[in-house]
mmCIF file with all atom_site columns, C-alpha atoms and ligand atoms in Angstrom:
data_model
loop_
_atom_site.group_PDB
_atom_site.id
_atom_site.type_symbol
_atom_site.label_atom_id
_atom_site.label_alt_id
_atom_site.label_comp_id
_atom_site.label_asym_id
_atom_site.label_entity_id
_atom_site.label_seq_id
_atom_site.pdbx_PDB_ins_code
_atom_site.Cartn_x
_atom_site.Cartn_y
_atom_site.Cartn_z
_atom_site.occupancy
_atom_site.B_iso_or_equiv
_atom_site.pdbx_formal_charge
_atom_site.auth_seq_id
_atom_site.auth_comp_id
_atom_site.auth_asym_id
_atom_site.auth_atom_id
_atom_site.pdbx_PDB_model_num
ATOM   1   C  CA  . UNK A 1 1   ? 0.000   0.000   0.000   1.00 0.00 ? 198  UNK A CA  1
ATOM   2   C  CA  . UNK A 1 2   ? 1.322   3.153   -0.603  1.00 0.00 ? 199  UNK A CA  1
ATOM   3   C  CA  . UNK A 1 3   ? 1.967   5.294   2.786   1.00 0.00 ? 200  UNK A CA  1
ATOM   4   C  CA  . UNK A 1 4   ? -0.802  7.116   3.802   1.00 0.00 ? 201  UNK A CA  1
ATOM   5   C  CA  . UNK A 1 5   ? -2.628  7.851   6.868   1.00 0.00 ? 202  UNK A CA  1
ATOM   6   C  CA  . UNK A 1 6   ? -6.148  9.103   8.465   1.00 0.00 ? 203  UNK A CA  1
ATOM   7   C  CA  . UNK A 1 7   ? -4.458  12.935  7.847   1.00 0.00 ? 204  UNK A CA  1
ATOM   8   C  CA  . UNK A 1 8   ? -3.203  12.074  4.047   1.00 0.00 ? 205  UNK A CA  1
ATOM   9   C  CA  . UNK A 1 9   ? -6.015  10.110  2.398   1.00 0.00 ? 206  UNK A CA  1
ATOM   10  C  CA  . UNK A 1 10  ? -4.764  7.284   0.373   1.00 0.00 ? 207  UNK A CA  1
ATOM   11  C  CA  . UNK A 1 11  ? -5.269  9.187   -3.528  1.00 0.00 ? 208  UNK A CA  1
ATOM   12  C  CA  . UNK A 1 12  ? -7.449  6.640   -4.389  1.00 0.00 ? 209  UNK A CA  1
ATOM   13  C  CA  . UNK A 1 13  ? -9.406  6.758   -1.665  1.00 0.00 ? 210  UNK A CA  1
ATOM   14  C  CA  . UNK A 1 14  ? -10.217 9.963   -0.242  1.00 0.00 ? 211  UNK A CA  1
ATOM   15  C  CA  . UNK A 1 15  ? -13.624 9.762   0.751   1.00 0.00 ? 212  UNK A CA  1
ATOM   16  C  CA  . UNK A 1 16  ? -13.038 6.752   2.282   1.00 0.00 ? 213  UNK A CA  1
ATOM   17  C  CA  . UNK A 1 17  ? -15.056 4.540   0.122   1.00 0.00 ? 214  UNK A CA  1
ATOM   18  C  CA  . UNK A 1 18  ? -14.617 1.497   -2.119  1.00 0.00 ? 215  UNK A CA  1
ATOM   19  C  CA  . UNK A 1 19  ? -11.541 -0.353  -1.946  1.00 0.00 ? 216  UNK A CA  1
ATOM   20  C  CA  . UNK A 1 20  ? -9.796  -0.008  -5.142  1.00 0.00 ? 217  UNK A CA  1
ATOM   21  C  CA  . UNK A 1 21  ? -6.245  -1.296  -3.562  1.00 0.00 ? 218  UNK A CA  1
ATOM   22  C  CA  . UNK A 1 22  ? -8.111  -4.268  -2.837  1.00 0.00 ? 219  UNK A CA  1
ATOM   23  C  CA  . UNK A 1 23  ? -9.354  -4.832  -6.113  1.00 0.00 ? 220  UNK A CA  1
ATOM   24  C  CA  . UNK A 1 24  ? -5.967  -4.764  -7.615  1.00 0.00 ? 221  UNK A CA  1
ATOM   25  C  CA  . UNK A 1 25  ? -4.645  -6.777  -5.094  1.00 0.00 ? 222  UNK A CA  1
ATOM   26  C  CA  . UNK A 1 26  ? -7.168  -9.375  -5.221  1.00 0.00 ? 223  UNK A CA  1
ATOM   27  C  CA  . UNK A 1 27  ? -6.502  -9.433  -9.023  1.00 0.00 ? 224  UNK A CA  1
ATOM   28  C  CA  . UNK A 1 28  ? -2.576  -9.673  -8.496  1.00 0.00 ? 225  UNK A CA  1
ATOM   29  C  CA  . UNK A 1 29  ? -3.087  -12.409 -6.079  1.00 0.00 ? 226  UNK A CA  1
ATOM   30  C  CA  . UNK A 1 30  ? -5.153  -14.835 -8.051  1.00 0.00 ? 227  UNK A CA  1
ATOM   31  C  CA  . UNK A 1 31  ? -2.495  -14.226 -10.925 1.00 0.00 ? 228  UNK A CA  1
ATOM   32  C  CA  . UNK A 1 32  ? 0.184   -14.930 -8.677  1.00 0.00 ? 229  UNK A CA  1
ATOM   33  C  CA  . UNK A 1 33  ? -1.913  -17.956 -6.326  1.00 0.00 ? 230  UNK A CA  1
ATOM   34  C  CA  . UNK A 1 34  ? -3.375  -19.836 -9.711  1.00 0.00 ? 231  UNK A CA  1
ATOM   35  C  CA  . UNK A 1 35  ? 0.404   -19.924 -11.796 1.00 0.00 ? 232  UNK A CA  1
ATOM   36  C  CA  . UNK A 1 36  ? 0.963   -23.441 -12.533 1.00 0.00 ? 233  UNK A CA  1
ATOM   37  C  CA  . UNK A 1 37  ? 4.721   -22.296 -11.870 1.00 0.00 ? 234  UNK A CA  1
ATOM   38  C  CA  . UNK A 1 38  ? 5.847   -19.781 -9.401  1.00 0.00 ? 235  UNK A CA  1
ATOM   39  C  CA  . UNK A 1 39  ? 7.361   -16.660 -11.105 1.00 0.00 ? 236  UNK A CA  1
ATOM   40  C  CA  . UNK A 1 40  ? 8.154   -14.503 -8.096  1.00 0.00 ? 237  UNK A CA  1
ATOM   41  C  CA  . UNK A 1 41  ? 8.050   -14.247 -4.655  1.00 0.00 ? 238  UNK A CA  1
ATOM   42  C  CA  . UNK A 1 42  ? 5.320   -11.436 -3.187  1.00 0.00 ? 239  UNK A CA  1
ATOM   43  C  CA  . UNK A 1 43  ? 6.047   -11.066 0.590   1.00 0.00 ? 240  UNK A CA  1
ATOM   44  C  CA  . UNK A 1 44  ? 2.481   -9.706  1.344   1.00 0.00 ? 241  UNK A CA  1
ATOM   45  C  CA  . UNK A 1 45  ? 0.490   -12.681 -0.323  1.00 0.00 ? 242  UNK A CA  1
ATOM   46  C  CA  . UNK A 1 46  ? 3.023   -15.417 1.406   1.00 0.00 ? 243  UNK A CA  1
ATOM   47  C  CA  . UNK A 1 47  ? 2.474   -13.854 4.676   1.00 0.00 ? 244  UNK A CA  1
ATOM   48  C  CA  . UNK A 1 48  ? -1.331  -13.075 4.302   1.00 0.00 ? 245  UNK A CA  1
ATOM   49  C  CA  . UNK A 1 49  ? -1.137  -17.220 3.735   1.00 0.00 ? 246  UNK A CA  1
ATOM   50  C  CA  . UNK A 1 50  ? 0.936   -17.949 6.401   1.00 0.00 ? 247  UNK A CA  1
ATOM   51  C  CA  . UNK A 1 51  ? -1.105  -16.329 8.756   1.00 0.00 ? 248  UNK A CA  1
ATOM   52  C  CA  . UNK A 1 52  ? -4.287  -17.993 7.390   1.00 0.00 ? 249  UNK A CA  1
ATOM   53  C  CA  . UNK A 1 53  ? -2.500  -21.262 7.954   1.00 0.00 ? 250  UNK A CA  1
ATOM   54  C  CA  . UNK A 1 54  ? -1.725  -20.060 11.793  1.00 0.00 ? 251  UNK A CA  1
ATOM   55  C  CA  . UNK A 1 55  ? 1.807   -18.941 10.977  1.00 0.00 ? 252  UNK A CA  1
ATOM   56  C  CA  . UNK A 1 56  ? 3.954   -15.357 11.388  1.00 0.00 ? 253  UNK A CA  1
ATOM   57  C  CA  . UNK A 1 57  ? 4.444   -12.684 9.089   1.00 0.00 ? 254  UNK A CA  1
ATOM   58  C  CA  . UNK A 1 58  ? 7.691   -11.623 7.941   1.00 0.00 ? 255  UNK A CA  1
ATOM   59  C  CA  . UNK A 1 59  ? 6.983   -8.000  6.956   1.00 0.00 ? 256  UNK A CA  1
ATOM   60  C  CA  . UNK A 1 60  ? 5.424   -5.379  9.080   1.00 0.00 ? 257  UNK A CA  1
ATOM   61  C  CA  . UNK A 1 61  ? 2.481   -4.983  6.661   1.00 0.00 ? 258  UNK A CA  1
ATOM   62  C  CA  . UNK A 1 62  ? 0.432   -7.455  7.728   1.00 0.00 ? 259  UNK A CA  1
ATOM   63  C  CA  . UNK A 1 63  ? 0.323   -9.797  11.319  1.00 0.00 ? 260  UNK A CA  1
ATOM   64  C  CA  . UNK A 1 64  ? 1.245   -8.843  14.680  1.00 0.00 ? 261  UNK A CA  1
ATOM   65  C  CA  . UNK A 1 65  ? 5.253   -9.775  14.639  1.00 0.00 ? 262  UNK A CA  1
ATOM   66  C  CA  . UNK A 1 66  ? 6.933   -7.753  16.717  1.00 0.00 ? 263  UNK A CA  1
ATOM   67  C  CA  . UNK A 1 67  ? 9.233   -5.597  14.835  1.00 0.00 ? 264  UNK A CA  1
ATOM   68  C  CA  . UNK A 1 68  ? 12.528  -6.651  14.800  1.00 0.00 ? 265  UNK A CA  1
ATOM   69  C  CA  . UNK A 1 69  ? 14.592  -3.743  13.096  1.00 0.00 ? 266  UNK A CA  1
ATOM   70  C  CA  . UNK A 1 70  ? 15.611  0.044   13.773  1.00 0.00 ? 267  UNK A CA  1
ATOM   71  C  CA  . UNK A 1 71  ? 17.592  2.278   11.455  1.00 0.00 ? 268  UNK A CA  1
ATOM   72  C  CA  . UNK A 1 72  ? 21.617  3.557   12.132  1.00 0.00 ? 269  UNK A CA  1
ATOM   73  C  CA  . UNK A 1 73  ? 21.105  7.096   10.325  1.00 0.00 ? 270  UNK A CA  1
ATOM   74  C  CA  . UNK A 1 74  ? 25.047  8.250   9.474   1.00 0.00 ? 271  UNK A CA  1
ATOM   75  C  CA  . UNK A 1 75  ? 25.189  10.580  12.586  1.00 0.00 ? 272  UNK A CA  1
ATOM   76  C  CA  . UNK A 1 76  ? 24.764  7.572   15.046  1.00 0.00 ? 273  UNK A CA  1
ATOM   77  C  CA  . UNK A 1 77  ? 21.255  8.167   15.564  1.00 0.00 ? 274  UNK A CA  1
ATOM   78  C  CA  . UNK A 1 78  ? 18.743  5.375   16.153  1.00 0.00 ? 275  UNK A CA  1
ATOM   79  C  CA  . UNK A 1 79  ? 15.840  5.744   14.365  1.00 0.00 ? 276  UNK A CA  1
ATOM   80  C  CA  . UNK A 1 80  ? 12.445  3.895   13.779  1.00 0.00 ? 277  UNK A CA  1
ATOM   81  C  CA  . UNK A 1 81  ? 11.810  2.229   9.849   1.00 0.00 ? 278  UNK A CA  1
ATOM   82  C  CA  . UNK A 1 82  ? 11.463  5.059   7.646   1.00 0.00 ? 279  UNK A CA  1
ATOM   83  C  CA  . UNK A 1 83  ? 8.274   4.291   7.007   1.00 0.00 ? 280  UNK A CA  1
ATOM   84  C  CA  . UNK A 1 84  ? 6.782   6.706   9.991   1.00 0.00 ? 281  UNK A CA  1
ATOM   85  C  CA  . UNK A 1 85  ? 8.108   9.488   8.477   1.00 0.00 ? 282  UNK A CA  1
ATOM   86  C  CA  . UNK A 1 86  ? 5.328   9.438   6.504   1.00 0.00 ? 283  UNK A CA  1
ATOM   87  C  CA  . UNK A 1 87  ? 2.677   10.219  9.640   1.00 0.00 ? 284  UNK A CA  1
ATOM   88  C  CA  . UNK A 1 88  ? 4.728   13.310  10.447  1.00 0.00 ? 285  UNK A CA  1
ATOM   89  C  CA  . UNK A 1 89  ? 8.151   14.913  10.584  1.00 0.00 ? 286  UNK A CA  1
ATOM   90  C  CA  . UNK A 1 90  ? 9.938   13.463  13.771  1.00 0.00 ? 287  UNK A CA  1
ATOM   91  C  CA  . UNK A 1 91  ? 7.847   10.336  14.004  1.00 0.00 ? 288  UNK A CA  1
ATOM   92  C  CA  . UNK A 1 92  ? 10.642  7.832   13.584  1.00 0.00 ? 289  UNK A CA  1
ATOM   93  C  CA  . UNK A 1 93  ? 12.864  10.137  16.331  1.00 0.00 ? 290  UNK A CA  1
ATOM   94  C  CA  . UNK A 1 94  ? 13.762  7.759   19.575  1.00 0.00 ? 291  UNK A CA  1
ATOM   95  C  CA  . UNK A 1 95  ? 16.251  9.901   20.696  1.00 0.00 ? 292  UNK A CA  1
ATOM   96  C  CA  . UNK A 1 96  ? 19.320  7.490   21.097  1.00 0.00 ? 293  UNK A CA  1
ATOM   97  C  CA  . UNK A 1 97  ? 22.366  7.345   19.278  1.00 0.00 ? 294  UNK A CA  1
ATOM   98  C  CA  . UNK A 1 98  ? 24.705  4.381   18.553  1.00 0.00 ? 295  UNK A CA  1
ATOM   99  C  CA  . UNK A 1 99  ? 27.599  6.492   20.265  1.00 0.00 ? 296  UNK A CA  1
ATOM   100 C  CA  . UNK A 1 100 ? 26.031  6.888   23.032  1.00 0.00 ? 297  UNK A CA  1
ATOM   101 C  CA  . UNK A 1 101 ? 23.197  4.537   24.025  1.00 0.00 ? 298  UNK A CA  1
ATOM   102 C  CA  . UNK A 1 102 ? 23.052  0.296   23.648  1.00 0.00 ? 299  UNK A CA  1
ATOM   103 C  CA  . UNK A 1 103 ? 20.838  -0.195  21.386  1.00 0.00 ? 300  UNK A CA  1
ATOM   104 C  CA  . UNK A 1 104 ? 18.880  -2.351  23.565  1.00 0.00 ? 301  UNK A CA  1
ATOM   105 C  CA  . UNK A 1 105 ? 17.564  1.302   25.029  1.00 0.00 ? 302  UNK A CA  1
ATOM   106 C  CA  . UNK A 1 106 ? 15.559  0.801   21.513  1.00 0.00 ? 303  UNK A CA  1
ATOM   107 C  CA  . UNK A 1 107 ? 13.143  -1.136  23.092  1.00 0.00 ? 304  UNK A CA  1
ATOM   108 C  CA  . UNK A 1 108 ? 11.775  0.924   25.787  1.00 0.00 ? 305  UNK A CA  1
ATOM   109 C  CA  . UNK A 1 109 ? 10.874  3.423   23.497  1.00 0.00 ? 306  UNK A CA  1
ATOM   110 C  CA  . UNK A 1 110 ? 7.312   4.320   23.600  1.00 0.00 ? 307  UNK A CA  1
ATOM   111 C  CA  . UNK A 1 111 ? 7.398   3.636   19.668  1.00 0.00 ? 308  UNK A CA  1
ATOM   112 C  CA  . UNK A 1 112 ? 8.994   0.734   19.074  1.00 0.00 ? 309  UNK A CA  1
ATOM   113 C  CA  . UNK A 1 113 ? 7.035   -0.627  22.765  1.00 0.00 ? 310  UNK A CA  1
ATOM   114 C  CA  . UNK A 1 114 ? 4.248   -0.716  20.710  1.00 0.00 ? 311  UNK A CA  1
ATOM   115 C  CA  . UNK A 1 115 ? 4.761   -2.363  17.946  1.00 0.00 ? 312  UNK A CA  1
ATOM   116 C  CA  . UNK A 1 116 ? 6.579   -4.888  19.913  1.00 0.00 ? 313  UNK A CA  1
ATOM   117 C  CA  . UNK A 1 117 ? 2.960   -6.153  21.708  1.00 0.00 ? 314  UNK A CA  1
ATOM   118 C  CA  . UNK A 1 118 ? 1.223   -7.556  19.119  1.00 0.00 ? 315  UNK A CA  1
ATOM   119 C  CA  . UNK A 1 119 ? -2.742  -7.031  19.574  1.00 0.00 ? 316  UNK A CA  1
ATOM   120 C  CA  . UNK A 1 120 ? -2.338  -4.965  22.839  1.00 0.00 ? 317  UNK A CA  1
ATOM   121 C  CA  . UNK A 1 121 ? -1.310  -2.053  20.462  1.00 0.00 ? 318  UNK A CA  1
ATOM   122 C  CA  . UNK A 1 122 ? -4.519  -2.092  18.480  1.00 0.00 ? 319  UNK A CA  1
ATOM   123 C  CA  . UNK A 1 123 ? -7.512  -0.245  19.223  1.00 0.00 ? 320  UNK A CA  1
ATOM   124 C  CA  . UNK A 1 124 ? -10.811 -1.451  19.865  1.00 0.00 ? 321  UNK A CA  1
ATOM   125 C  CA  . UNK A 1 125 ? -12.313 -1.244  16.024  1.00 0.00 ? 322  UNK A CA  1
ATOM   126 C  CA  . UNK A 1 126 ? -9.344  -3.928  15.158  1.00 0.00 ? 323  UNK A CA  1
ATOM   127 C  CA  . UNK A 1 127 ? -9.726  -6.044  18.504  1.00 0.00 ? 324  UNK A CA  1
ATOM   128 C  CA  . UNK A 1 128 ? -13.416 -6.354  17.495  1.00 0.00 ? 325  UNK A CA  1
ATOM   129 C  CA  . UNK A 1 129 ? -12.478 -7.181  13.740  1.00 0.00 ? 326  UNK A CA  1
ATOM   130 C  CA  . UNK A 1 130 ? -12.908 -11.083 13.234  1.00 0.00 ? 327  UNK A CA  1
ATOM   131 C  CA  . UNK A 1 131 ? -9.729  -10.951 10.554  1.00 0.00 ? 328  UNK A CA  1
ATOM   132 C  CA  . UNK A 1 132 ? -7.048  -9.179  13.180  1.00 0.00 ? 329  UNK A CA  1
ATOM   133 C  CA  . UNK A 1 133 ? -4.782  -11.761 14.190  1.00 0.00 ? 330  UNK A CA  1
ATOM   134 C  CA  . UNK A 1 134 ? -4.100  -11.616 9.993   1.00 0.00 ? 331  UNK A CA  1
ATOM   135 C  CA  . UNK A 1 135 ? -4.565  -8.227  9.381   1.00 0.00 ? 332  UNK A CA  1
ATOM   136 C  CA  . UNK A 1 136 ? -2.740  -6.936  12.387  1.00 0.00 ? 333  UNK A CA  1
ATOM   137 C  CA  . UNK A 1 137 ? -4.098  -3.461  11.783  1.00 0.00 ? 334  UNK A CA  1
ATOM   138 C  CA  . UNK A 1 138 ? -2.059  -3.596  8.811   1.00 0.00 ? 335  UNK A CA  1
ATOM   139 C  CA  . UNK A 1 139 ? 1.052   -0.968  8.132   1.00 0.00 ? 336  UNK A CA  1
ATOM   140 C  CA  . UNK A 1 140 ? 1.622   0.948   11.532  1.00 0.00 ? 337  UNK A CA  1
ATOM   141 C  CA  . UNK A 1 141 ? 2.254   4.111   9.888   1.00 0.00 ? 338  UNK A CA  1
ATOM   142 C  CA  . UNK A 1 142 ? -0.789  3.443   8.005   1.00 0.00 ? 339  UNK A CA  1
ATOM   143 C  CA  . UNK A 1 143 ? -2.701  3.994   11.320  1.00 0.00 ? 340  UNK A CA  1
ATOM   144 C  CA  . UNK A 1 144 ? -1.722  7.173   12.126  1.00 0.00 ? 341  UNK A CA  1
ATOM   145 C  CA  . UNK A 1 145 ? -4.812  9.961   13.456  1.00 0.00 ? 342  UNK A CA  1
ATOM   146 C  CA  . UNK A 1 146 ? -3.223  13.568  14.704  1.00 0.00 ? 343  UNK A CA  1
ATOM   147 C  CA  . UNK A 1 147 ? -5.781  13.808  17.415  1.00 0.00 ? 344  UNK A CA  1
ATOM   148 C  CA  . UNK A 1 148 ? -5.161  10.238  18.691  1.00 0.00 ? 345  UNK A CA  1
ATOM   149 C  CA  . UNK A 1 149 ? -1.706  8.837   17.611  1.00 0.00 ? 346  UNK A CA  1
ATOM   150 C  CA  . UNK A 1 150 ? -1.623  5.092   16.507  1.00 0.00 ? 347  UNK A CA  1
ATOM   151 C  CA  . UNK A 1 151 ? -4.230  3.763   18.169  1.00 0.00 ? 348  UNK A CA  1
ATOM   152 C  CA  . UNK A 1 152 ? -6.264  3.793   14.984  1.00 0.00 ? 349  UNK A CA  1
ATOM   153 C  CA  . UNK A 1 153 ? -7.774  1.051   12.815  1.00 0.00 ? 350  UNK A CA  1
ATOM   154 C  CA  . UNK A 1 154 ? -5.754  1.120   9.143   1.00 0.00 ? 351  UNK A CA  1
ATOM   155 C  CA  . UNK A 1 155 ? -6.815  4.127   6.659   1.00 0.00 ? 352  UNK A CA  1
ATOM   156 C  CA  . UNK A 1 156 ? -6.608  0.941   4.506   1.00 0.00 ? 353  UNK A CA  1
ATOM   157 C  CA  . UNK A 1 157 ? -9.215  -1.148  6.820   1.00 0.00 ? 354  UNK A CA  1
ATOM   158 C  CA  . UNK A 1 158 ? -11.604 -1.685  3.818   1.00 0.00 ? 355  UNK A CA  1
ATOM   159 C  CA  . UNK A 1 159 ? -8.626  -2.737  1.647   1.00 0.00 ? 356  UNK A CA  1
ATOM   160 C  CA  . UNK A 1 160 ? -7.241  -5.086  3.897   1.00 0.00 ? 357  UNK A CA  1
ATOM   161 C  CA  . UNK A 1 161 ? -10.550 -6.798  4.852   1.00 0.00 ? 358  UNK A CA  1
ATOM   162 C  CA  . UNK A 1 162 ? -11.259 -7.349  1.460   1.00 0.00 ? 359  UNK A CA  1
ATOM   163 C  CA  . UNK A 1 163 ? -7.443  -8.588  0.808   1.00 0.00 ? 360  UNK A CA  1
ATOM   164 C  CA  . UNK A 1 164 ? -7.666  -11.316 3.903   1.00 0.00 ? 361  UNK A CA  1
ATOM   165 C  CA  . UNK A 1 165 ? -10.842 -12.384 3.222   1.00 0.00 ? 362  UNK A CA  1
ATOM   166 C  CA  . UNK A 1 166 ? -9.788  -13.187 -0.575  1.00 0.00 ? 363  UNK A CA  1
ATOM   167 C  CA  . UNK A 1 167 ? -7.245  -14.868 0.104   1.00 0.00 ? 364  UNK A CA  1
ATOM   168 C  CA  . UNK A 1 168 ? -8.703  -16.433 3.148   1.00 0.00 ? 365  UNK A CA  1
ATOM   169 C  CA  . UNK A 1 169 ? -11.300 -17.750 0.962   1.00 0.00 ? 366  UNK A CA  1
ATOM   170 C  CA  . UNK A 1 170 ? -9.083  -19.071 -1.552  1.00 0.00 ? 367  UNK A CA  1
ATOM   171 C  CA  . UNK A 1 171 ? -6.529  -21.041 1.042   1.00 0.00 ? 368  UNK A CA  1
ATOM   172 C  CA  . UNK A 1 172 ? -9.883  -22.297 3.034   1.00 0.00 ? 369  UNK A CA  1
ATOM   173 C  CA  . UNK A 1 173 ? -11.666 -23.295 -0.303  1.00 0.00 ? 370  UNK A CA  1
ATOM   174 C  CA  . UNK A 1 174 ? -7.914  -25.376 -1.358  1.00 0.00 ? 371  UNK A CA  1
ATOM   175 C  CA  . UNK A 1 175 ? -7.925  -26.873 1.978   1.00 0.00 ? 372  UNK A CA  1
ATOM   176 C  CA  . UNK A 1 176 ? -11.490 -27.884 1.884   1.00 0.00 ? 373  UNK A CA  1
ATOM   177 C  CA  . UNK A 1 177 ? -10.744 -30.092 -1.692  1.00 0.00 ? 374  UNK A CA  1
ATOM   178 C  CA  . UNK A 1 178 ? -7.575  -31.990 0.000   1.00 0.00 ? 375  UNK A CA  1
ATOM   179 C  CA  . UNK A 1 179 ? -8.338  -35.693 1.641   1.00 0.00 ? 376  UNK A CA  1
ATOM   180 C  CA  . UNK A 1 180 ? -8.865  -35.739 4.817   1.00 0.00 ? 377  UNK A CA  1
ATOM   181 C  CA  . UNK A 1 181 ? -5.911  -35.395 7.343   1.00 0.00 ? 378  UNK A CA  1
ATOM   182 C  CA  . UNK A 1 182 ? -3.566  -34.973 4.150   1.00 0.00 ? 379  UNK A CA  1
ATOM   183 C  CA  . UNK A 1 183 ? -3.118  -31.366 5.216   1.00 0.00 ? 380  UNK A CA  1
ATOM   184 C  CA  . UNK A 1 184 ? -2.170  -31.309 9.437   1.00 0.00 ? 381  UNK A CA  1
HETATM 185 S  S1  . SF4 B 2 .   ? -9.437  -5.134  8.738   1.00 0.00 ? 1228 SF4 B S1  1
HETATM 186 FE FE1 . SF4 B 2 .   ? -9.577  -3.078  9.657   1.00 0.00 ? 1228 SF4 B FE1 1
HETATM 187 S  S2  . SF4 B 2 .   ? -10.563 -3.392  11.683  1.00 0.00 ? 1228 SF4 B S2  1
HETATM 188 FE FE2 . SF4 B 2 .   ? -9.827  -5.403  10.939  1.00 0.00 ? 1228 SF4 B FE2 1
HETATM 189 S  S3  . SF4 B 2 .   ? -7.807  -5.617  11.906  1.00 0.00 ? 1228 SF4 B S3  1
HETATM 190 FE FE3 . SF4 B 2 .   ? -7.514  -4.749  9.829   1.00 0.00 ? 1228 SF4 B FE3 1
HETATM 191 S  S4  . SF4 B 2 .   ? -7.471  -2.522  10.122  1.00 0.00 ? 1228 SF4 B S4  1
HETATM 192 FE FE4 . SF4 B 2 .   ? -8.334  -3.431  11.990  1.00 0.00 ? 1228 SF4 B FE4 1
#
């Protein structure tokens, strides 16, 4: 998904309605999911099956992995993905710097706290949302609300329930066809 946030509409989606990243996901997917040979790898669809299947993400799109990366900037300071600079200038900030701090002090950062705690970071919208132990609230900087921080069901939400439940459908409908006990 391209970065965007409740502040910066996604430019296909302004008002909020439709879900026209879905759609061309959904259409890239069953491309990808029906080749009788595997072209290329597409990190989003292989964890949006993994986590169908009970598994982890890889990628902080999708899932509730804990985030397992920060960023060295080439003054020493540690930052946050890159990605949050998107929400607003500063957002990746934590403060520490490689010449100064371990960077184990990374991980009492407010920030990076909460995207280490899997569903205790997501509001109440995505704890309600049958699909959020795949979804995962989707992109953290995707989240983003001025008046209320991260807290925030995706600005994709519509996408992304439409995306999980796709491919949901397709994994559960190939399952469904295999003999009994083939697949445990
Ligand atoms: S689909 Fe929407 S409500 Fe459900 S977990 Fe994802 S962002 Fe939250």
């Amino acid at each position: 998904m391209p970065h965007a946030n409740w502040a910066t509409r996604p430019r296909l989606a302004r008002d909020g309605t439709g879900t026209p990243y879905a759609d061309w996901l959904v259409a890239a997917f069953d491309r990808w999911y029906a080749a009788p040979v595997q072209e290329t790898r597409i990190r989003l669809f292989e964890d949006l099956i993994s986590l169908t299947l009970g598994g982890r993400s890889r990628s902080e799109q999708v899932g509730l992995s804990p985030v397992a990366v920060v960023v060295v900037e080439t003054d020493g300071a540690v930052e946050q993905v890159d990605s949050l600079k998107s929400a607003y200038p500063g957002a990746c900030s934590t403060g520490l710097n490689v010449l100064t701090d371990p960077f184990t002090a990374a991980l009492a950062v407010p920030g990076v706290v909460a995207r280490q705690i899997g569903r205790e970071a997501l509001c109440r919208s995505c704890l309600d949302c049958p699909v959020h132990r795949i979804c995962g609230g989707g992109h953290y900087a995707h989240r983003y609300r001025p008046a209320d921080g991260f807290r925030n069901p995706s600005v994709y939400c519509h996408d992304l329930r439409r995306l999980v439940d796709h491919v949901q459908g397709r994994v559960t409908a190939d399952l469904s066809r295999l003999p009994a006990g083939s697949h445990r």
